[in-house]
């Protein structure tokens, strides 16, 4: 299936959430980019039957596909598999979101709109208009502290570096050497964003209302979160000097390469930031 927008949801034991998330996501996408979307579930052999549920949904809904992986390898590997699958199947944009309703499919329209002029769009809890509705106090504090700390250590202006709700444009993935992203969950997201920034891509945060998961349990834990904090100074150090220069130059080459067929090209071709505003635009939202 050659859709230009893929949404992928990594799953591990999400049997209580997946069907509702997939149906709500399918409805939202059909409104925004009719006929030009796919949904991919990346399941790591969940013992609770999430993979079988995903198969049933894929049988019923032709735009839904499932990637079964042999066992739990962690979120970073699942992210890589999902991005690769989307881009191998013709995607120009890949959105990743949790399968647990923390990331509301109602935000997809705003995310897709922002992706028209950005290389990487982050659903952000920490910009004006963003919020966390019902997380326990400790989790909220930890996430907030982690974001401020990551921002300071890396010296960047992004407010929600760990956000797992994001839209990545193909050329970002082609540039940042994803196979060398070895971290899991939080650091994976931070590092992908950091590399995109160093490569000179436009990164935009849009406000989201983040809710606690509807069912099941988080797979994140305090040790994973602390591990993330420890890894950041090393990340900054690794991405300095020659590596930084290589990324910058790969990014500028990626932005100057001629694009493949341009669709819905607007008359004035840039957004004022020096980047192409509308290459590979998605169709405008269908009017009600
Ligand atoms: N495929 C796969 N998905 C995972 C893995 N770990 C977590 N997930 C999924 O990744 C998303 C984020 O994990 P979650 O436990 O919600 O983390 P939290 O949002 O930080 O609490 C959810 O959809 C999980 O089901 C994994 O090892 N493999
Ligand atoms: Mg979650």
Coordinates of C-alpha atoms in Angstrom, one line a residue, residues 20-229:
X20 CA -10.3 1.8 20.2
X21 CA -7.1 3.6 19.3
X22 CA -6.9 2.1 15.9
X23 CA -10.6 2.9 15.1
X24 CA -10.3 6.5 16.4
X25 CA -7.0 7.0 14.5
X26 CA -8.5 5.6 11.3
X27 CA -11.5 7.9 11.5
X28 CA -9.3 10.9 12.2
X29 CA -7.0 10.2 9.3
X30 CA -9.8 9.6 6.8
X31 CA -11.0 13.1 7.7
X32 CA -7.7 14.8 7.3
X33 CA -6.0 12.8 4.4
X34 CA -8.7 10.8 2.8
X35 CA -7.4 7.6 1.2
X36 CA -3.7 8.6 1.7
X37 CA -2.9 6.9 5.0
X38 CA -2.0 3.7 6.6
X39 CA -1.8 2.4 10.2
X40 CA 0.9 0.0 11.2
X41 CA 0.9 -1.8 14.5
X42 CA 4.4 -3.0 15.6
X43 CA 3.9 -5.7 18.2
X44 CA 6.6 -7.5 20.1
X45 CA 4.8 -10.8 20.6
X46 CA 2.7 -9.4 23.5
X47 CA 1.6 -12.3 25.7
X48 CA -1.8 -10.7 26.2
X49 CA -3.0 -11.3 22.7
X50 CA -2.5 -7.8 21.3
X51 CA -0.9 -9.2 18.1
X52 CA -3.9 -11.4 17.4
X53 CA -6.2 -8.5 18.0
X54 CA -4.1 -6.4 15.6
X55 CA -4.4 -9.2 13.0
X56 CA -8.2 -9.2 13.3
X57 CA -8.3 -5.4 12.8
X58 CA -6.0 -5.7 9.8
X59 CA -8.3 -8.2 8.2
X60 CA -11.3 -5.9 8.7
X61 CA -9.6 -2.6 7.8
X62 CA -7.6 -2.7 4.6
X63 CA -5.4 0.3 5.6
X64 CA -4.2 -1.4 8.8
X65 CA -1.1 -3.6 8.8
X66 CA 0.7 -5.4 11.5
X67 CA 4.4 -6.1 12.0
X68 CA 5.0 -9.0 14.3
X69 CA 8.4 -9.1 16.0
X70 CA 9.7 -12.2 17.7
X71 CA 10.0 -10.9 21.2
X72 CA 10.2 -7.8 23.4
X73 CA 13.2 -5.9 22.2
X74 CA 12.4 -2.6 23.7
X75 CA 10.8 0.6 22.4
X76 CA 13.8 1.9 20.5
X77 CA 14.0 -1.2 18.2
X78 CA 10.2 -1.1 17.7
X79 CA 10.5 2.6 16.7
X80 CA 13.2 1.8 14.2
X81 CA 11.1 -1.0 12.7
X82 CA 8.0 1.2 12.4
X83 CA 9.9 4.1 10.8
X84 CA 11.6 1.8 8.3
X85 CA 8.4 0.0 7.4
X86 CA 6.5 3.3 6.8
X87 CA 9.2 4.8 4.6
X88 CA 9.8 1.5 2.7
X89 CA 6.0 1.6 1.9
X90 CA 6.2 5.0 0.3
X91 CA 5.5 7.3 3.3
X92 CA 6.7 10.9 3.1
X93 CA 5.5 11.4 6.7
X94 CA 5.5 8.9 9.6
X95 CA 3.7 9.6 12.8
X96 CA 4.3 7.6 15.9
X97 CA 1.9 7.5 18.8
X98 CA 1.3 5.4 21.9
X99 CA -1.4 2.7 21.7
X100 CA -2.8 3.6 25.1
X101 CA -4.8 6.9 24.4
X102 CA -2.2 9.1 26.1
X103 CA -1.9 10.6 22.6
X104 CA -5.3 11.7 21.5
X105 CA -6.1 11.0 17.8
X106 CA -7.9 14.3 17.8
X107 CA -4.5 16.0 17.7
X108 CA -3.6 14.3 14.4
X109 CA -5.1 17.1 12.2
X110 CA -3.0 19.8 13.9
X111 CA 0.1 17.6 13.7
X112 CA -0.4 16.9 10.0
X113 CA -1.0 20.6 9.3
X114 CA 2.2 21.5 11.1
X115 CA 4.1 18.8 9.2
X116 CA 3.4 20.7 6.0
X117 CA 6.1 23.2 6.9
X118 CA 8.2 21.2 9.4
X119 CA 10.5 18.3 9.2
X120 CA 9.8 17.1 12.6
X121 CA 6.6 17.9 14.6
X122 CA 6.4 17.1 18.3
X123 CA 3.2 16.8 20.3
X124 CA 4.2 18.8 23.3
X125 CA 2.9 18.9 26.8
X126 CA 5.2 21.8 27.8
X127 CA 4.4 24.6 25.3
X128 CA 1.6 27.1 25.9
X129 CA -1.7 25.3 25.5
X130 CA -0.2 21.9 26.2
X131 CA -1.1 20.0 29.4
X132 CA -1.0 16.7 31.3
X133 CA -4.4 15.9 32.5
X134 CA -4.2 13.1 35.0
X135 CA -0.7 11.7 35.6
X136 CA 0.3 11.0 39.2
X137 CA 2.3 13.8 40.8
X138 CA 5.6 11.9 40.8
X139 CA 5.4 11.0 37.2
X140 CA 4.5 14.5 36.3
X141 CA 7.4 16.0 38.2
X142 CA 9.9 13.5 36.8
X143 CA 8.8 14.2 33.2
X144 CA 8.9 17.9 33.7
X145 CA 12.3 17.8 35.4
X146 CA 13.6 15.4 32.7
X147 CA 12.6 17.8 30.0
X148 CA 14.1 20.9 31.6
X149 CA 17.3 18.9 32.3
X150 CA 17.6 17.5 28.8
X151 CA 17.0 21.0 27.3
X152 CA 19.8 22.4 29.5
X153 CA 22.3 19.6 29.0
X154 CA 21.9 19.6 25.2
X155 CA 21.5 23.4 24.9
X156 CA 18.4 23.3 22.8
X157 CA 15.1 25.3 22.8
X158 CA 12.7 22.3 22.6
X159 CA 10.3 22.0 25.6
X160 CA 9.2 18.3 25.2
X161 CA 12.2 16.4 23.9
X162 CA 10.9 13.0 25.1
X163 CA 7.5 13.3 23.5
X164 CA 6.5 10.0 21.9
X165 CA 3.9 11.6 19.8
X166 CA 5.6 12.9 16.7
X167 CA 5.6 13.2 12.9
X168 CA 8.9 12.6 11.1
X169 CA 9.5 13.5 7.5
X170 CA 11.3 11.1 5.3
X171 CA 14.3 13.2 4.7
X172 CA 15.0 13.5 8.4
X173 CA 15.3 9.7 8.7
X174 CA 17.3 9.5 5.6
X175 CA 19.8 11.9 7.1
X176 CA 20.3 11.1 10.7
X177 CA 21.5 7.5 10.4
X178 CA 18.8 5.9 12.5
X179 CA 20.5 2.5 12.6
X180 CA 23.0 4.1 15.0
X181 CA 20.3 5.1 17.4
X182 CA 20.7 2.5 20.1
X183 CA 18.8 3.9 23.0
X184 CA 15.4 2.9 24.2
X185 CA 12.2 5.0 24.7
X186 CA 13.0 8.4 26.2
X187 CA 16.6 8.7 25.0
X188 CA 15.7 7.5 21.6
X189 CA 13.2 10.3 21.2
X190 CA 15.6 12.9 22.7
X191 CA 18.4 11.7 20.4
X192 CA 16.3 11.7 17.2
X193 CA 15.2 15.2 18.0
X194 CA 18.7 16.4 18.8
X195 CA 20.2 14.9 15.6
X196 CA 17.4 16.6 13.6
X197 CA 18.2 19.9 15.1
X198 CA 21.9 19.5 14.6
X199 CA 21.2 18.6 10.9
X200 CA 19.4 21.9 10.6
X201 CA 15.9 20.6 10.1
X202 CA 12.8 22.5 11.3
X203 CA 11.4 21.2 14.5
X204 CA 8.0 22.4 15.6
X205 CA 6.1 21.7 18.8
X206 CA 2.3 21.7 18.9
X207 CA 0.4 21.7 22.1
X208 CA -1.3 18.5 23.2
X209 CA -3.5 17.4 26.0
X210 CA -1.8 14.3 27.4
X211 CA -3.9 11.8 29.3
X212 CA -2.8 8.9 31.4
X213 CA -3.3 5.6 29.7
X214 CA -6.8 4.2 29.5
X215 CA -6.0 0.6 30.3
X216 CA -3.0 -1.6 31.2
X217 CA 0.3 -0.6 32.6
X218 CA 3.2 1.6 31.6
X219 CA 6.3 -0.2 30.5
X220 CA 8.5 2.7 31.7
X221 CA 10.0 2.7 35.1
X222 CA 12.0 4.9 37.4
X223 CA 15.3 3.1 36.5
X224 CA 14.6 3.7 32.8
X225 CA 14.0 7.3 33.5
X226 CA 17.1 7.7 35.6
X227 CA 19.2 5.9 33.0
X228 CA 18.0 8.4 30.5
X229 CA 19.2 11.3 32.6

